[in-house]
Amino acid sequence: MKIKKTTPPTERAAIIAAIRNNPFSNRVATREALHLAGIQHRVPAIKERLTDQHHSGHLQFVQQYVGKGLEFWSRVVFTDEKTFASTNHGKIHLWKPNRLTYYQVHND
């Protein structure tokens, strides 16, 4: 499987030029320079998308319990669900400035 290149050609050219200008730099020095600039390596959280089946289940739940009173709901506890993917295409890695979300970096 071929890995898709997500870095634009102009940025790749700038990276290659920087390496050619300083061929003795290494990944530790590069990482330190990025950290000093406030840019950290992250693996973004990926949330599974809800399917039509999930939406139908939610609607069915609401319709089933819509008439219940406060006494009923005072005994109900809702918790967050943990979702797991049945496939794994590997982690996505990114470098981003501190205190910015993946969405803020890529949707300005």
CSV table of N, CA and C in Angstrom, one decimal:
chain,number,residue,atom,x,y,z
A,1,MET,N,0.8,-1.2,0.0
A,1,MET,CA,0.0,0.0,0.0
A,1,MET,C,0.9,1.2,0.0
A,2,LYS,N,0.6,2.2,-0.9
A,2,LYS,CA,1.4,3.4,-1.0
A,2,LYS,C,0.9,4.4,0.0
A,3,ILE,N,1.8,5.1,0.7
A,3,ILE,CA,1.4,6.1,1.7
A,3,ILE,C,1.1,7.4,0.9
A,4,LYS,N,0.0,8.0,1.2
A,4,LYS,CA,-0.4,9.3,0.6
A,4,LYS,C,0.4,10.4,1.2
A,5,LYS,N,1.0,11.2,0.3
A,5,LYS,CA,1.8,12.4,0.7
A,5,LYS,C,0.8,13.5,1.0
A,6,THR,N,0.9,14.1,2.2
A,6,THR,CA,-0.1,15.1,2.6
A,6,THR,C,0.6,16.5,2.6
A,7,THR,N,2.0,16.5,2.6
A,7,THR,CA,2.7,17.8,2.6
A,7,THR,C,2.7,18.3,1.2
A,8,PRO,N,2.3,19.6,1.0
A,8,PRO,CA,2.3,20.2,-0.3
A,8,PRO,C,3.7,20.2,-0.9
A,9,PRO,N,3.9,20.2,-2.2
A,9,PRO,CA,5.2,20.1,-2.9
A,9,PRO,C,6.1,21.3,-2.5
A,10,THR,N,5.5,22.5,-2.3
A,10,THR,CA,6.4,23.6,-1.9
A,10,THR,C,7.0,23.4,-0.6
A,11,GLU,N,6.2,22.9,0.4
A,11,GLU,CA,6.8,22.6,1.7
A,11,GLU,C,7.8,21.5,1.6
A,12,ARG,N,7.5,20.4,0.8
A,12,ARG,CA,8.5,19.4,0.7
A,12,ARG,C,9.8,19.9,0.2
A,13,ALA,N,9.7,20.8,-0.8
A,13,ALA,CA,10.9,21.5,-1.4
A,13,ALA,C,11.7,22.3,-0.3
A,14,ALA,N,11.0,23.0,0.5
A,14,ALA,CA,11.6,23.8,1.6
A,14,ALA,C,12.3,22.8,2.6
A,15,ILE,N,11.7,21.7,2.9
A,15,ILE,CA,12.3,20.8,3.8
A,15,ILE,C,13.6,20.2,3.2
A,16,ILE,N,13.5,19.8,2.0
A,16,ILE,CA,14.7,19.2,1.3
A,16,ILE,C,15.8,20.3,1.2
A,17,ALA,N,15.4,21.5,0.9
A,17,ALA,CA,16.5,22.6,0.9
A,17,ALA,C,17.1,22.8,2.2
A,18,ALA,N,16.3,22.7,3.3
A,18,ALA,CA,16.9,22.9,4.7
A,18,ALA,C,17.8,21.7,5.0
A,19,ILE,N,17.5,20.5,4.6
A,19,ILE,CA,18.4,19.4,4.8
A,19,ILE,C,19.6,19.5,4.0
A,20,ARG,N,19.5,20.0,2.8
A,20,ARG,CA,20.7,20.1,1.9
A,20,ARG,C,21.6,21.2,2.5
A,21,ASN,N,21.1,22.3,3.0
A,21,ASN,CA,21.8,23.4,3.6
A,21,ASN,C,22.5,22.9,4.9
A,22,ASN,N,22.0,22.0,5.6
A,22,ASN,CA,22.6,21.5,6.9
A,22,ASN,C,22.4,20.0,6.9
A,23,PRO,N,23.3,19.3,6.2
A,23,PRO,CA,23.1,17.8,6.1
A,23,PRO,C,23.5,17.1,7.4
A,24,PHE,N,24.1,17.8,8.3
A,24,PHE,CA,24.5,17.2,9.6
A,24,PHE,C,23.4,17.3,10.7
A,25,SER,N,22.3,17.9,10.4
A,25,SER,CA,21.2,18.0,11.4
A,25,SER,C,20.7,16.5,11.5
A,26,ASN,N,20.2,16.3,12.7
A,26,ASN,CA,19.6,15.0,12.9
A,26,ASN,C,18.2,15.1,13.5
A,27,ARG,N,17.5,14.0,13.7
A,27,ARG,CA,16.1,14.1,14.1
A,27,ARG,C,16.0,14.7,15.5
A,28,VAL,N,17.0,14.5,16.4
A,28,VAL,CA,17.0,15.1,17.7
A,28,VAL,C,17.1,16.6,17.6
A,29,ALA,N,18.0,17.1,16.8
A,29,ALA,CA,18.1,18.5,16.7
A,29,ALA,C,16.9,19.1,16.0
A,30,THR,N,16.3,18.4,15.1
A,30,THR,CA,15.1,18.9,14.4
A,30,THR,C,14.0,19.0,15.4
A,31,ARG,N,13.8,17.9,16.2
A,31,ARG,CA,12.7,17.9,17.2
A,31,ARG,C,12.9,19.0,18.2
A,32,GLU,N,14.2,19.2,18.7
A,32,GLU,CA,14.4,20.3,19.6
A,32,GLU,C,14.1,21.6,19.1
A,33,ALA,N,14.4,21.9,17.8
A,33,ALA,CA,14.1,23.1,17.1
A,33,ALA,C,12.6,23.3,17.1
A,34,LEU,N,11.9,22.3,16.7
A,34,LEU,CA,10.4,22.4,16.7
A,34,LEU,C,9.8,22.6,18.1
A,35,HIS,N,10.4,22.0,19.1
A,35,HIS,CA,9.9,22.2,20.5
A,35,HIS,C,10.2,23.7,20.9
A,36,LEU,N,11.3,24.2,20.6
A,36,LEU,CA,11.6,25.6,20.9
A,36,LEU,C,10.7,26.5,20.2
A,37,ALA,N,10.2,26.2,19.1
A,37,ALA,CA,9.3,27.0,18.3
A,37,ALA,C,7.8,26.8,18.8
A,38,GLY,N,7.7,25.9,19.8
A,38,GLY,CA,6.3,25.7,20.4
A,38,GLY,C,5.5,24.7,19.6
A,39,ILE,N,6.2,23.9,18.8
A,39,ILE,CA,5.5,22.9,18.0
A,39,ILE,C,5.8,21.5,18.5
A,40,GLN,N,4.7,20.7,18.8
A,40,GLN,CA,4.9,19.4,19.4
A,40,GLN,C,4.3,18.3,18.5
A,41,HIS,N,4.9,17.1,18.6
A,41,HIS,CA,4.4,16.0,17.9
A,41,HIS,C,3.1,15.4,18.6
A,42,ARG,N,2.1,15.2,17.9
A,42,ARG,CA,0.9,14.6,18.5
A,42,ARG,C,0.3,13.5,17.6
A,43,VAL,N,-0.5,12.7,18.3
A,43,VAL,CA,-1.3,11.7,17.6
A,43,VAL,C,-2.8,12.1,17.9
A,44,PRO,N,-3.5,12.7,16.9
A,44,PRO,CA,-4.8,13.2,17.2
A,44,PRO,C,-5.8,12.1,17.5
A,45,ALA,N,-6.8,12.4,18.4
A,45,ALA,CA,-7.8,11.5,18.7
A,45,ALA,C,-8.8,11.4,17.5
A,46,ILE,N,-9.2,10.2,17.2
A,46,ILE,CA,-10.0,9.9,16.0
A,46,ILE,C,-11.3,9.3,16.5
A,47,LYS,N,-12.4,10.0,16.3
A,47,LYS,CA,-13.7,9.5,16.7
A,47,LYS,C,-14.4,8.8,15.6
A,48,GLU,N,-15.0,7.7,15.9
A,48,GLU,CA,-15.8,6.9,14.9
A,48,GLU,C,-17.0,7.7,14.6
A,49,ARG,N,-17.4,7.7,13.3
A,49,ARG,CA,-18.6,8.4,12.9
A,49,ARG,C,-19.8,7.6,13.1
A,50,LEU,N,-20.9,8.3,13.5
A,50,LEU,CA,-22.2,7.5,13.8
A,50,LEU,C,-22.8,7.2,12.5
A,51,THR,N,-23.3,5.9,12.4
A,51,THR,CA,-24.0,5.4,11.2
A,51,THR,C,-25.5,5.7,11.3
A,52,ASP,N,-26.2,5.4,10.2
A,52,ASP,CA,-27.6,5.6,10.2
A,52,ASP,C,-28.2,4.6,11.3
A,53,GLN,N,-27.6,3.4,11.5
A,53,GLN,CA,-28.1,2.5,12.5
A,53,GLN,C,-28.0,3.1,13.9
A,54,HIS,N,-26.9,3.8,14.2
A,54,HIS,CA,-26.7,4.5,15.5
A,54,HIS,C,-27.8,5.5,15.7
A,55,HIS,N,-28.1,6.3,14.6
A,55,HIS,CA,-29.1,7.4,14.7
A,55,HIS,C,-30.5,6.8,14.9
A,56,SER,N,-30.8,5.7,14.2
A,56,SER,CA,-32.0,5.0,14.4
A,56,SER,C,-32.2,4.5,15.8
A,57,GLY,N,-31.1,3.9,16.4
A,57,GLY,CA,-31.1,3.4,17.8
A,57,GLY,C,-31.4,4.5,18.8
A,58,HIS,N,-30.7,5.7,18.5
A,58,HIS,CA,-31.0,6.8,19.4
A,58,HIS,C,-32.4,7.3,19.4
A,59,LEU,N,-33.0,7.4,18.2
A,59,LEU,CA,-34.4,7.8,18.0
A,59,LEU,C,-35.3,6.8,18.7
A,60,GLN,N,-35.0,5.5,18.5
A,60,GLN,CA,-35.9,4.5,19.1
A,60,GLN,C,-35.8,4.6,20.7
A,61,PHE,N,-34.6,4.8,21.2
A,61,PHE,CA,-34.5,5.0,22.7
A,61,PHE,C,-35.3,6.2,23.1
A,62,VAL,N,-35.2,7.3,22.4
A,62,VAL,CA,-36.0,8.5,22.8
A,62,VAL,C,-37.5,8.3,22.8
A,63,GLN,N,-37.9,7.6,21.7
A,63,GLN,CA,-39.4,7.4,21.6
A,63,GLN,C,-39.9,6.4,22.6
A,64,GLN,N,-39.0,5.5,23.1
A,64,GLN,CA,-39.4,4.5,24.1
A,64,GLN,C,-39.6,5.1,25.5
A,65,TYR,N,-38.7,6.1,25.8
A,65,TYR,CA,-38.7,6.7,27.1
A,65,TYR,C,-39.2,8.1,27.2
A,66,VAL,N,-39.8,8.6,26.2
A,66,VAL,CA,-40.2,10.1,26.1
A,66,VAL,C,-41.2,10.4,27.2
A,67,GLY,N,-42.1,9.5,27.6
A,67,GLY,CA,-43.1,9.9,28.6
A,67,GLY,C,-42.7,9.6,30.1
A,68,LYS,N,-41.5,9.2,30.3
A,68,LYS,CA,-41.1,8.8,31.7
A,68,LYS,C,-41.0,10.1,32.5
A,69,GLY,N,-41.3,10.0,33.8
A,69,GLY,CA,-41.3,11.2,34.7
A,69,GLY,C,-39.9,11.3,35.4
A,70,LEU,N,-39.9,12.4,36.2
A,70,LEU,CA,-38.6,12.7,36.9
A,70,LEU,C,-38.2,11.6,37.9
A,71,GLU,N,-39.1,10.9,38.5
A,71,GLU,CA,-38.8,9.7,39.4
A,71,GLU,C,-38.0,8.7,38.6
A,72,PHE,N,-38.4,8.4,37.4
A,72,PHE,CA,-37.7,7.4,36.6
A,72,PHE,C,-36.3,7.9,36.2
A,73,TRP,N,-36.2,9.1,35.7
A,73,TRP,CA,-34.9,9.7,35.3
A,73,TRP,C,-34.0,9.9,36.4
A,74,SER,N,-34.5,10.1,37.6
A,74,SER,CA,-33.6,10.3,38.8
A,74,SER,C,-32.8,9.1,39.1
A,75,ARG,N,-33.2,7.9,38.6
A,75,ARG,CA,-32.5,6.7,38.8
A,75,ARG,C,-31.6,6.2,37.6
A,76,VAL,N,-31.5,7.0,36.6
A,76,VAL,CA,-30.8,6.7,35.4
A,76,VAL,C,-29.4,7.3,35.4
A,77,VAL,N,-28.4,6.6,35.0
A,77,VAL,CA,-27.1,7.1,34.9
A,77,VAL,C,-26.6,6.9,33.5
A,78,PHE,N,-26.2,8.0,32.9
A,78,PHE,CA,-25.6,8.0,31.5
A,78,PHE,C,-24.1,8.1,31.6
A,79,THR,N,-23.5,7.3,30.8
A,79,THR,CA,-22.0,7.3,30.8
A,79,THR,C,-21.5,7.5,29.4
A,80,ASP,N,-20.3,8.0,29.2
A,80,ASP,CA,-19.8,8.1,27.8
A,80,ASP,C,-19.4,6.7,27.4
A,81,GLU,N,-19.5,6.4,26.1
A,81,GLU,CA,-19.2,5.2,25.5
A,81,GLU,C,-17.7,5.2,25.0
A,82,LYS,N,-17.1,4.1,25.0
A,82,LYS,CA,-15.7,4.0,24.4
A,82,LYS,C,-15.9,3.2,23.2
A,83,THR,N,-15.5,3.8,22.0
A,83,THR,CA,-15.7,3.1,20.8
A,83,THR,C,-14.3,2.5,20.3
A,84,PHE,N,-14.4,1.4,19.6
A,84,PHE,CA,-13.3,0.7,19.1
A,84,PHE,C,-13.5,0.5,17.6
A,85,ALA,N,-12.4,0.6,16.9
A,85,ALA,CA,-12.5,0.4,15.4
A,85,ALA,C,-12.1,-1.1,15.2
A,86,SER,N,-12.8,-1.7,14.2
A,86,SER,CA,-12.5,-3.1,13.9
A,86,SER,C,-11.3,-3.1,12.9
A,87,THR,N,-10.9,-2.0,12.4
A,87,THR,CA,-9.8,-2.0,11.4
A,87,THR,C,-8.8,-1.0,12.0
A,88,ASN,N,-7.5,-1.2,11.6
A,88,ASN,CA,-6.5,-0.3,12.0
A,88,ASN,C,-5.6,0.0,10.8
A,89,HIS,N,-5.6,1.3,10.4
A,89,HIS,CA,-4.8,1.7,9.3
A,89,HIS,C,-3.6,2.5,9.8
A,90,GLY,N,-3.3,2.3,11.1
A,90,GLY,CA,-2.1,3.0,11.6
A,90,GLY,C,-2.5,4.4,12.2
A,91,LYS,N,-1.6,4.9,13.0
A,91,LYS,CA,-1.9,6.2,13.6
A,91,LYS,C,-1.5,7.3,12.7
A,92,ILE,N,-2.2,8.4,12.8
A,92,ILE,CA,-1.9,9.6,12.1
A,92,ILE,C,-1.0,10.4,13.0
A,93,HIS,N,0.1,10.9,12.5
A,93,HIS,CA,1.0,11.8,13.3
A,93,HIS,C,1.0,13.2,12.7
A,94,LEU,N,1.1,14.1,13.6
A,94,LEU,CA,1.2,15.5,13.1
A,94,LEU,C,2.0,16.4,14.1
A,95,TRP,N,2.5,17.5,13.6
A,95,TRP,CA,3.2,18.5,14.3
A,95,TRP,C,2.3,19.7,14.4
A,96,LYS,N,2.0,20.2,15.6
A,96,LYS,CA,1.2,21.4,15.7
A,96,LYS,C,1.6,22.2,16.8
A,97,PRO,N,1.3,23.5,16.7
A,97,PRO,CA,1.6,24.4,17.8
A,97,PRO,C,0.9,24.0,19.1
A,98,ASN,N,1.5,24.3,20.3
A,98,ASN,CA,0.9,24.0,21.6
A,98,ASN,C,-0.5,24.7,21.7
A,99,ARG,N,-1.4,24.1,22.4
A,99,ARG,CA,-2.7,24.7,22.8
A,99,ARG,C,-3.6,24.9,21.6
A,100,LEU,N,-3.3,24.3,20.5
A,100,LEU,CA,-4.2,24.4,19.4
A,100,LEU,C,-4.7,23.0,19.1
A,101,THR,N,-6.0,22.8,18.8
A,101,THR,CA,-6.5,21.5,18.4
A,101,THR,C,-6.2,21.2,17.0
A,102,TYR,N,-6.4,20.0,16.6
A,102,TYR,CA,-6.2,19.6,15.2
A,102,TYR,C,-7.1,20.3,14.3
A,103,TYR,N,-8.4,20.5,14.8
A,103,TYR,CA,-9.4,21.3,14.0
A,103,TYR,C,-8.9,22.7,13.8
A,104,GLN,N,-8.4,23.4,14.9
A,104,GLN,CA,-8.0,24.8,14.7
A,104,GLN,C,-6.8,24.9,13.8
A,105,VAL,N,-5.9,23.9,13.7
A,105,VAL,CA,-4.8,24.0,12.9
A,105,VAL,C,-5.2,23.8,11.4
A,106,HIS,N,-6.1,22.9,11.1
A,106,HIS,CA,-6.5,22.6,9.8
A,106,HIS,C,-7.8,23.1,9.2
A,107,ASN,N,-8.4,24.0,10.0
A,107,ASN,CA,-9.7,24.5,9.5
A,107,ASN,C,-9.8,26.0,9.7
A,108,ASP,N,-8.7,26.7,9.5
A,108,ASP,CA,-8.7,28.2,9.6
A,108,ASP,C,-9.2,28.8,8.3
